[in-house]
mmCIF file of N, CA, C and O in Angstrom:
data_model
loop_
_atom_site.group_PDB
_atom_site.id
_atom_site.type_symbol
_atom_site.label_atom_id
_atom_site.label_comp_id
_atom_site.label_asym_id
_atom_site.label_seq_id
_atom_site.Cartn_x
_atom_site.Cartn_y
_atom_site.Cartn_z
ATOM 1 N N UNK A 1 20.960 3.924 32.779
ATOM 2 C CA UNK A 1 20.270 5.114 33.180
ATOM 3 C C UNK A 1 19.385 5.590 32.024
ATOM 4 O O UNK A 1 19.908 5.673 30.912
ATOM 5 N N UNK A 2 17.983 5.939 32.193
ATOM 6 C CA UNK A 2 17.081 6.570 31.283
ATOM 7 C C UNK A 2 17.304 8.121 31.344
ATOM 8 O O UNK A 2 17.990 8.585 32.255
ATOM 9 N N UNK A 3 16.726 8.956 30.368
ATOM 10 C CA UNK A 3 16.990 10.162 30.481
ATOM 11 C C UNK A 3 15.425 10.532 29.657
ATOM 12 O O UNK A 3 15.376 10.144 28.490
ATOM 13 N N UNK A 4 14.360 11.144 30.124
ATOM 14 C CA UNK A 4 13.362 11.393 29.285
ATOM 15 C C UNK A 4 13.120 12.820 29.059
ATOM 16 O O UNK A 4 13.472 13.678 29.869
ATOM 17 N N UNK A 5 12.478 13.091 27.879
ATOM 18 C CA UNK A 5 12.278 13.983 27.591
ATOM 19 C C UNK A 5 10.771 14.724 27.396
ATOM 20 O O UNK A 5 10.070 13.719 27.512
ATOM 21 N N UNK A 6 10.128 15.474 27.246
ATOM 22 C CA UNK A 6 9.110 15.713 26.925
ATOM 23 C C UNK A 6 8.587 16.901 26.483
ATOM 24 O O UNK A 6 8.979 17.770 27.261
ATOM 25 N N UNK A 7 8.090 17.244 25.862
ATOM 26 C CA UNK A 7 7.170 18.502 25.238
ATOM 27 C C UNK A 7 6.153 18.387 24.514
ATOM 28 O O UNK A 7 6.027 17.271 24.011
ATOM 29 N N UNK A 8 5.123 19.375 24.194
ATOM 30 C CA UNK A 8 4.179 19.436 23.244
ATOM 31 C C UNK A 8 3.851 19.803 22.108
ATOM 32 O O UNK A 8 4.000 21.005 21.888
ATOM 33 N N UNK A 9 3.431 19.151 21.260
ATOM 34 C CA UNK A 9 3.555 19.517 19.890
ATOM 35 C C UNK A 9 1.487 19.859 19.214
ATOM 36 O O UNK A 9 0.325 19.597 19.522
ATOM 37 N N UNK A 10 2.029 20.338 18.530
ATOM 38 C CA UNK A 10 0.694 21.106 17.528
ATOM 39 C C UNK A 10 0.247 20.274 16.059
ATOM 40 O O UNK A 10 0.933 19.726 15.196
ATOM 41 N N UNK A 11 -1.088 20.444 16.206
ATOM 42 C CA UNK A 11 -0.761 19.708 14.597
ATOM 43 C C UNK A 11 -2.256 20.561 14.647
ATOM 44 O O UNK A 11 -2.909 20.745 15.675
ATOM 45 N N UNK A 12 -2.731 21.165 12.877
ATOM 46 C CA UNK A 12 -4.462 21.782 12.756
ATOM 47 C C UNK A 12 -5.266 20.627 12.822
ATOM 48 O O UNK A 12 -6.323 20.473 13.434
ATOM 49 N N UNK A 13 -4.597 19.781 12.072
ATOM 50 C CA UNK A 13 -5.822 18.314 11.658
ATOM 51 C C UNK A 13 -5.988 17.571 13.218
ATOM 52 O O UNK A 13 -7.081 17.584 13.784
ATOM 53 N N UNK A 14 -4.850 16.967 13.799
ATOM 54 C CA UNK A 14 -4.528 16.085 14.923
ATOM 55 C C UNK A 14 -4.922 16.407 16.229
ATOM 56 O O UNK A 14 -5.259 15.585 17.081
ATOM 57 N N UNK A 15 -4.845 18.245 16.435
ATOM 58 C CA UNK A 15 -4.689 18.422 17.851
ATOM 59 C C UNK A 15 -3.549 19.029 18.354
ATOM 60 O O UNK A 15 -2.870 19.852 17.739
ATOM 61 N N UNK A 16 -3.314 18.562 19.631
ATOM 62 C CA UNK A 16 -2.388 18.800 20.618
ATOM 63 C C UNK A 16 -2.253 17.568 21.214
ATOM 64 O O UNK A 16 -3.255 16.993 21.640
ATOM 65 N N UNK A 17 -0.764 16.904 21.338
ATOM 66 C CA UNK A 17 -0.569 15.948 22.026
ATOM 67 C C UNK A 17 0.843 15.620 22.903
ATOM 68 O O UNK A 17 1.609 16.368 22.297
ATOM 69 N N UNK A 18 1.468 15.132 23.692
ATOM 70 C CA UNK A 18 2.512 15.256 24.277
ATOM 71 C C UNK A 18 3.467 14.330 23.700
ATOM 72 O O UNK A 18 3.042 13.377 23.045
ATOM 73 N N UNK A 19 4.430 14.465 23.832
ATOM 74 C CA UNK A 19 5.525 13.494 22.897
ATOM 75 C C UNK A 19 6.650 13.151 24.138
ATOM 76 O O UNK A 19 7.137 13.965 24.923
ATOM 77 N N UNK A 20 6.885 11.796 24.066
ATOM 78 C CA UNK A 20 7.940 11.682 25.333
ATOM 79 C C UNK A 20 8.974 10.803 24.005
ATOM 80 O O UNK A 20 8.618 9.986 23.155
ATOM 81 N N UNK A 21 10.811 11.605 24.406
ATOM 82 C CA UNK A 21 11.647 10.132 24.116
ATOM 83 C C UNK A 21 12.060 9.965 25.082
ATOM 84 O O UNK A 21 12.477 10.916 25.743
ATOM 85 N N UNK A 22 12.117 8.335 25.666
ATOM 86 C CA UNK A 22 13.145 7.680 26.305
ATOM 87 C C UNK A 22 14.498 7.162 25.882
ATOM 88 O O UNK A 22 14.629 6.283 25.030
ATOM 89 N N UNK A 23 15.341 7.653 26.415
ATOM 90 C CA UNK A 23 16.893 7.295 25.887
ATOM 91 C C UNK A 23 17.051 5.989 27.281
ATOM 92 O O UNK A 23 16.756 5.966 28.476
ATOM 93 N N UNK A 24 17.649 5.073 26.350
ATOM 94 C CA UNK A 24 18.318 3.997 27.250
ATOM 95 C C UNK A 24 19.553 4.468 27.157
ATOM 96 O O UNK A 24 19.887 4.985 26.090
ATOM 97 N N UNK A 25 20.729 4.371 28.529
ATOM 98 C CA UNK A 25 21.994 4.363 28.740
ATOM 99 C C UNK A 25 22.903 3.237 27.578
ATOM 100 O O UNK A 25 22.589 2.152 27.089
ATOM 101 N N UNK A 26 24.164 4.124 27.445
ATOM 102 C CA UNK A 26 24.705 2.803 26.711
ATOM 103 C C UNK A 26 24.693 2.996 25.240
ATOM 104 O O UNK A 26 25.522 2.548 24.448
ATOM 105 N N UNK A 27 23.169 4.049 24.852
ATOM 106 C CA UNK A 27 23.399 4.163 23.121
ATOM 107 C C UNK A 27 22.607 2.741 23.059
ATOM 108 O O UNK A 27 23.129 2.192 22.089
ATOM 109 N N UNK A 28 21.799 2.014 23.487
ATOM 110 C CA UNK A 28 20.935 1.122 23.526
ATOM 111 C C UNK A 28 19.590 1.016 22.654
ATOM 112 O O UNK A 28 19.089 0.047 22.084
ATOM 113 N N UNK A 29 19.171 2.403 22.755
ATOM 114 C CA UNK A 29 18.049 2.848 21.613
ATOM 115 C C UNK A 29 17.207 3.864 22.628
ATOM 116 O O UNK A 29 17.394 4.131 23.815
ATOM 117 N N UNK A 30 16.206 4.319 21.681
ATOM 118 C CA UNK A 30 15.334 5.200 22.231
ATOM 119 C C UNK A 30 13.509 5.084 22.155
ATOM 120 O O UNK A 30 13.186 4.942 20.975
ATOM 121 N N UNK A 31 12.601 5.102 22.848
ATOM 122 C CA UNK A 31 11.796 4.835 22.828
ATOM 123 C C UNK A 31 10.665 6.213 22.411
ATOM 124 O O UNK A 31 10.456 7.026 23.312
ATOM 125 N N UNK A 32 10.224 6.347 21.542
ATOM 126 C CA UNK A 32 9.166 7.367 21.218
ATOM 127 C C UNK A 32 7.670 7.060 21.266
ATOM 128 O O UNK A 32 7.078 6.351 20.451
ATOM 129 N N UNK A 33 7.048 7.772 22.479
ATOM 130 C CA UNK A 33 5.689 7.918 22.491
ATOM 131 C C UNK A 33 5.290 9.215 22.287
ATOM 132 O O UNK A 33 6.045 10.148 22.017
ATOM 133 N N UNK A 34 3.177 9.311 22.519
ATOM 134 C CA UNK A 34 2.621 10.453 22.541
ATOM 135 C C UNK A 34 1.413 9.841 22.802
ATOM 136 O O UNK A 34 0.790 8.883 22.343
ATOM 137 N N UNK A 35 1.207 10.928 23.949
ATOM 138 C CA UNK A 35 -0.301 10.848 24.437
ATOM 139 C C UNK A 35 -1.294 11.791 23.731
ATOM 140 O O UNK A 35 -0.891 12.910 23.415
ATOM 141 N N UNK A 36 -2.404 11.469 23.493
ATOM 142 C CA UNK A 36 -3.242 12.386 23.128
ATOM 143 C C UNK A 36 -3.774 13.278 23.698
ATOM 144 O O UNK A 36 -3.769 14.436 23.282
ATOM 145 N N UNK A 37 -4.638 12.679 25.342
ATOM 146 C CA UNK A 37 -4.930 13.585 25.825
ATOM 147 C C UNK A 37 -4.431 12.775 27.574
ATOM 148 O O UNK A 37 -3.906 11.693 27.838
ATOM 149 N N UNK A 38 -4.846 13.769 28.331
ATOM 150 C CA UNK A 38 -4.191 13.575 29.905
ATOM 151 C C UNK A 38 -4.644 12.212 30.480
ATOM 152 O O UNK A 38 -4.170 11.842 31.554
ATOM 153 N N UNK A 39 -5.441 11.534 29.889
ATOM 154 C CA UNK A 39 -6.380 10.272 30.850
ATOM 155 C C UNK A 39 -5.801 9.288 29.695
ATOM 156 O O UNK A 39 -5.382 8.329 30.343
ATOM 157 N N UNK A 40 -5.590 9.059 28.496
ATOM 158 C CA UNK A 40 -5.296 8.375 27.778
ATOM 159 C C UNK A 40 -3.775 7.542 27.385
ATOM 160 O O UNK A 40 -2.664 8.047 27.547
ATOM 161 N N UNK A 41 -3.928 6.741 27.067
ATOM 162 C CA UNK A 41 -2.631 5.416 27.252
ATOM 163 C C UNK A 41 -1.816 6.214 26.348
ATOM 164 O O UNK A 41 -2.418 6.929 25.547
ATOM 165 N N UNK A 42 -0.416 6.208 26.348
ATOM 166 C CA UNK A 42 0.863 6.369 25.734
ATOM 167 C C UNK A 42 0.776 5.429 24.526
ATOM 168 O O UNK A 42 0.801 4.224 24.780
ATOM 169 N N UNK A 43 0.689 5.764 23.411
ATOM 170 C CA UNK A 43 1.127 4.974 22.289
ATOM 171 C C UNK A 43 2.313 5.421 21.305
ATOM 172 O O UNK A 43 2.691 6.583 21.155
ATOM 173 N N UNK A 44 2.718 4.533 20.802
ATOM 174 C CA UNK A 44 4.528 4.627 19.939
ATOM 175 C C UNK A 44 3.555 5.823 18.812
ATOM 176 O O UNK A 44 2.423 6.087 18.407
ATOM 177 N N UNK A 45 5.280 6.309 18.716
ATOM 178 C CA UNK A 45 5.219 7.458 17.917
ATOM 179 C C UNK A 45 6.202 7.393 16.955
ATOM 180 O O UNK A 45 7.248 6.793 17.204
ATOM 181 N N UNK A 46 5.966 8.063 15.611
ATOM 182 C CA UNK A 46 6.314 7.697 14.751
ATOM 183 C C UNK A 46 7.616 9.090 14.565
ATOM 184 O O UNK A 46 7.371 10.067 13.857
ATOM 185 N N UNK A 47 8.712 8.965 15.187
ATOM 186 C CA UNK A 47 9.354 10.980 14.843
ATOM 187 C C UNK A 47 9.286 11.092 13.453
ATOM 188 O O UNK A 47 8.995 10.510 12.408
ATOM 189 N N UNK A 48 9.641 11.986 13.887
ATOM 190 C CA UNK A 48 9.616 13.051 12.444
ATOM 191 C C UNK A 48 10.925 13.930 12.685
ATOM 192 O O UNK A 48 11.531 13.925 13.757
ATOM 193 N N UNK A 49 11.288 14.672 11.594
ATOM 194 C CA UNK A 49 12.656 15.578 11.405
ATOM 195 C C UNK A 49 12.564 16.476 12.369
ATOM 196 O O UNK A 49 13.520 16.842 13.053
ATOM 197 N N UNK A 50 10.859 17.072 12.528
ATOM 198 C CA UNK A 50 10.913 18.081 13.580
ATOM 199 C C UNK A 50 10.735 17.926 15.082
ATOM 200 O O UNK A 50 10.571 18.712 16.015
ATOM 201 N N UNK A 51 10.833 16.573 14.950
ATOM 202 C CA UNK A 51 11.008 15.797 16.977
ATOM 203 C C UNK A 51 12.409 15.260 16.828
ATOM 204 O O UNK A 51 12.911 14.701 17.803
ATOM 205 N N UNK A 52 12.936 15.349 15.961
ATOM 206 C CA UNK A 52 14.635 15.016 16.104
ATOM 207 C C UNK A 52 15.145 16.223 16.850
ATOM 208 O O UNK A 52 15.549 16.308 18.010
ATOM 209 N N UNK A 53 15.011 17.270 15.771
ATOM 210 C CA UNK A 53 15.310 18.728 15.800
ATOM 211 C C UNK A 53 15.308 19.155 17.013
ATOM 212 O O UNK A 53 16.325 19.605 17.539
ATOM 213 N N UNK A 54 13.254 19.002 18.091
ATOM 214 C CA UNK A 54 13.030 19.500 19.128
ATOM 215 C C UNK A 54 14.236 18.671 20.137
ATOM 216 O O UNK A 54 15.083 19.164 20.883
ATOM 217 N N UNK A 55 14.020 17.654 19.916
ATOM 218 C CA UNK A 55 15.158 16.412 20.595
ATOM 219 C C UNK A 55 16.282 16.833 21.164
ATOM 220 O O UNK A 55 16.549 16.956 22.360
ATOM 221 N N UNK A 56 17.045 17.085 20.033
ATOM 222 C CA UNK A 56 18.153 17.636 20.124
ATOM 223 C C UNK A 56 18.504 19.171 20.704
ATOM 224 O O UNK A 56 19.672 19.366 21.041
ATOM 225 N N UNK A 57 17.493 20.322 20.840
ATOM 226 C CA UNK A 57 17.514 21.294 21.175
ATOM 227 C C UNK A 57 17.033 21.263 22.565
ATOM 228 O O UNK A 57 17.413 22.154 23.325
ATOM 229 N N UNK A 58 16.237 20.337 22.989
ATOM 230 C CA UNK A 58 15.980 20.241 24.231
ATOM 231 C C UNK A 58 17.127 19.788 25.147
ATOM 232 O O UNK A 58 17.351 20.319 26.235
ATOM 233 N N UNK A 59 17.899 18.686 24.592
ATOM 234 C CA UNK A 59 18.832 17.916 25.185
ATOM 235 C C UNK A 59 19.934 18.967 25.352
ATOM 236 O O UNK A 59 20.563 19.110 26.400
ATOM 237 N N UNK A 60 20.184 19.936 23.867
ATOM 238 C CA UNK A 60 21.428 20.864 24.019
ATOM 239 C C UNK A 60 21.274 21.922 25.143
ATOM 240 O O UNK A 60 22.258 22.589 25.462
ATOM 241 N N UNK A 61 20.022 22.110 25.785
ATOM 242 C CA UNK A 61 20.172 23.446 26.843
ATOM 243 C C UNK A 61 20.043 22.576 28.079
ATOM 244 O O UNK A 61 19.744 23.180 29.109
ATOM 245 N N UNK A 62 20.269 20.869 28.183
ATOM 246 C CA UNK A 62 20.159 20.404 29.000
ATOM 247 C C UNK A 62 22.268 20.002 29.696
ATOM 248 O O UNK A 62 22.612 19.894 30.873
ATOM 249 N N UNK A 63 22.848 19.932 28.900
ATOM 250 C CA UNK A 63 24.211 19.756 28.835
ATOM 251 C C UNK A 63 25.005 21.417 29.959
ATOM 252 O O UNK A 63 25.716 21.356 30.962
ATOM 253 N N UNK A 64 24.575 22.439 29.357
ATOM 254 C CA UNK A 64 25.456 23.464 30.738
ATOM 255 C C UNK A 64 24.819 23.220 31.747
ATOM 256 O O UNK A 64 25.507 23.276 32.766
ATOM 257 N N UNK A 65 24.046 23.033 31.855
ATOM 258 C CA UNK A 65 23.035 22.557 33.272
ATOM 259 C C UNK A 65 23.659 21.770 34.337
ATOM 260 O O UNK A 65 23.541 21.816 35.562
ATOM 261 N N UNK A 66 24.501 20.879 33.384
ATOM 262 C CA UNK A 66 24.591 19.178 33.447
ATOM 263 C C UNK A 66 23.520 18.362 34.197
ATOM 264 O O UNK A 66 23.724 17.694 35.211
ATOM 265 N N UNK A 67 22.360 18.513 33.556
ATOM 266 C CA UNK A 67 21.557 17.821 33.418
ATOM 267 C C UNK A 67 21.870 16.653 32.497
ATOM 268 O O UNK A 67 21.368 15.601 32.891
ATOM 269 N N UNK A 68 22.579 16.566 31.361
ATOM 270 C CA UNK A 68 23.037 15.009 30.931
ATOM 271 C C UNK A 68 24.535 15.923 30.815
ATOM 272 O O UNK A 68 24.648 17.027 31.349
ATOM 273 N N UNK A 69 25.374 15.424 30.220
ATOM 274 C CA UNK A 69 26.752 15.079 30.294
ATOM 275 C C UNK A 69 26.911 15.271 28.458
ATOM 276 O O UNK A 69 26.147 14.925 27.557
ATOM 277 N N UNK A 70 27.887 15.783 28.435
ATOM 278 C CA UNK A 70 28.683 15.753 26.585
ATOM 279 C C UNK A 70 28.383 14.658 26.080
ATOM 280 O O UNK A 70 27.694 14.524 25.068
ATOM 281 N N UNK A 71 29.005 13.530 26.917
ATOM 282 C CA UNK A 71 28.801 12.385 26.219
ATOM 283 C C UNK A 71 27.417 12.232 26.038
ATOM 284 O O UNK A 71 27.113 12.212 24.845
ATOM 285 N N UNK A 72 26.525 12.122 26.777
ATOM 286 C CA UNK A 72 25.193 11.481 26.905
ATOM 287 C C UNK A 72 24.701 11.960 25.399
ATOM 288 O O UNK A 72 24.226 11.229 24.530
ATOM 289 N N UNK A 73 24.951 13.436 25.320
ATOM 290 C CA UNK A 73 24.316 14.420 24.353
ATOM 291 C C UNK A 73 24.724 13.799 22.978
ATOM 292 O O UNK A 73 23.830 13.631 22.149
ATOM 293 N N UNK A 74 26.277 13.373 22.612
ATOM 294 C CA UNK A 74 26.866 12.996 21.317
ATOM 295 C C UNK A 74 26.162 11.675 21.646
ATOM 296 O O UNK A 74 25.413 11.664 20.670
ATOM 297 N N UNK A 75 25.816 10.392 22.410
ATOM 298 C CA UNK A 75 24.658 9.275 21.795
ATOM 299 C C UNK A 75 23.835 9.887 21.427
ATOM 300 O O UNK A 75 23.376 9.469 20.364
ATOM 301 N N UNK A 76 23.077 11.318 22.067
ATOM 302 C CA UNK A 76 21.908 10.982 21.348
ATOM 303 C C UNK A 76 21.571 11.156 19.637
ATOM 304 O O UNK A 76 20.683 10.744 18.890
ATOM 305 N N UNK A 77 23.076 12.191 19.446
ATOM 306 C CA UNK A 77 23.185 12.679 18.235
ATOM 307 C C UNK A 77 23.444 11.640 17.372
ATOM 308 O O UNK A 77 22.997 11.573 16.227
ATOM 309 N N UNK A 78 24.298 10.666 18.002
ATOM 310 C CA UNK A 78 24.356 9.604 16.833
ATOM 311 C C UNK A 78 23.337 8.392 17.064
ATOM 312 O O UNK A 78 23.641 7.414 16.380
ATOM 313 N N UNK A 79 22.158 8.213 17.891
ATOM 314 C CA UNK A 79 21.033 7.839 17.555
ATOM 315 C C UNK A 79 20.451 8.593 16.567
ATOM 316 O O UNK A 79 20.130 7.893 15.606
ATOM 317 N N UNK A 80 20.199 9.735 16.444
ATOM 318 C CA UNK A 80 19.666 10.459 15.556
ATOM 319 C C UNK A 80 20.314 9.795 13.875
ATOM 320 O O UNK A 80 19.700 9.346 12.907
ATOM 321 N N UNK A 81 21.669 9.983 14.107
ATOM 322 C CA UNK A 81 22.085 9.560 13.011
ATOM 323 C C UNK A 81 21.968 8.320 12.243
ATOM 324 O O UNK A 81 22.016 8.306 11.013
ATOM 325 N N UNK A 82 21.802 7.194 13.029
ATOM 326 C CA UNK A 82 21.489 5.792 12.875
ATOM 327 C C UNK A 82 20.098 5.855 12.561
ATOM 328 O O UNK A 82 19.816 5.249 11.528
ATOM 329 N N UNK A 83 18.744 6.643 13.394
ATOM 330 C CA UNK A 83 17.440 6.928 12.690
ATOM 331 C C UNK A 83 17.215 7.365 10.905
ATOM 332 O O UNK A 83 16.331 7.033 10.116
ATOM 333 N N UNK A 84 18.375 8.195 10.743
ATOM 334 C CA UNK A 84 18.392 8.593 9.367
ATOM 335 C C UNK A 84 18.737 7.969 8.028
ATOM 336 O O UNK A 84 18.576 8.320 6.859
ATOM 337 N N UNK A 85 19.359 6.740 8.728
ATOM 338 C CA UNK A 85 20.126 6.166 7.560
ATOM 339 C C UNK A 85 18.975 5.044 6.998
ATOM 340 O O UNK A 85 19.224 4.343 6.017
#
């Protein structure tokens, strides 16, 4: 099962562009893109501390929802963690 995520991020120099992660089921890995603009191809994205951060805060108001599940939420945390090392 995939679980995606998405929001928009700011940059002065860059713009505005959309950021998607894909989580594979399983703790399998995660896939990070960002589009630039609405007509334009998805290309890999490089996270950063503050798309972990959004990551994780998005995913945490997604859990009372149960929109993902405890578990789902602790892979993604320890993807995060495996990104860091």
């Amino acid at each position: 099962m995939t679980k995606e995520f998405n929001w928009w991020s700011r940059d002065p120099e860059r713009g505005k562009w959309q950021i998607s992660a894909k989580i594979h089921g399983g703790g399998s890995g995660i896939i990070w893109e960002r589009q630039e603009a609405r007509f334009t191809s998805w290309v890999p994205h490089q996270p950063t501390q503050e798309d972990w951060d959004k990551l994780l805060a998005e995913a945490e108001t997604r859990v009372p929802r149960r929109l993902i599940s405890p578990k789902q939420f602790d892979e993604i945390k320890h993807l995060r963690e495996r990104a860091m090392l």
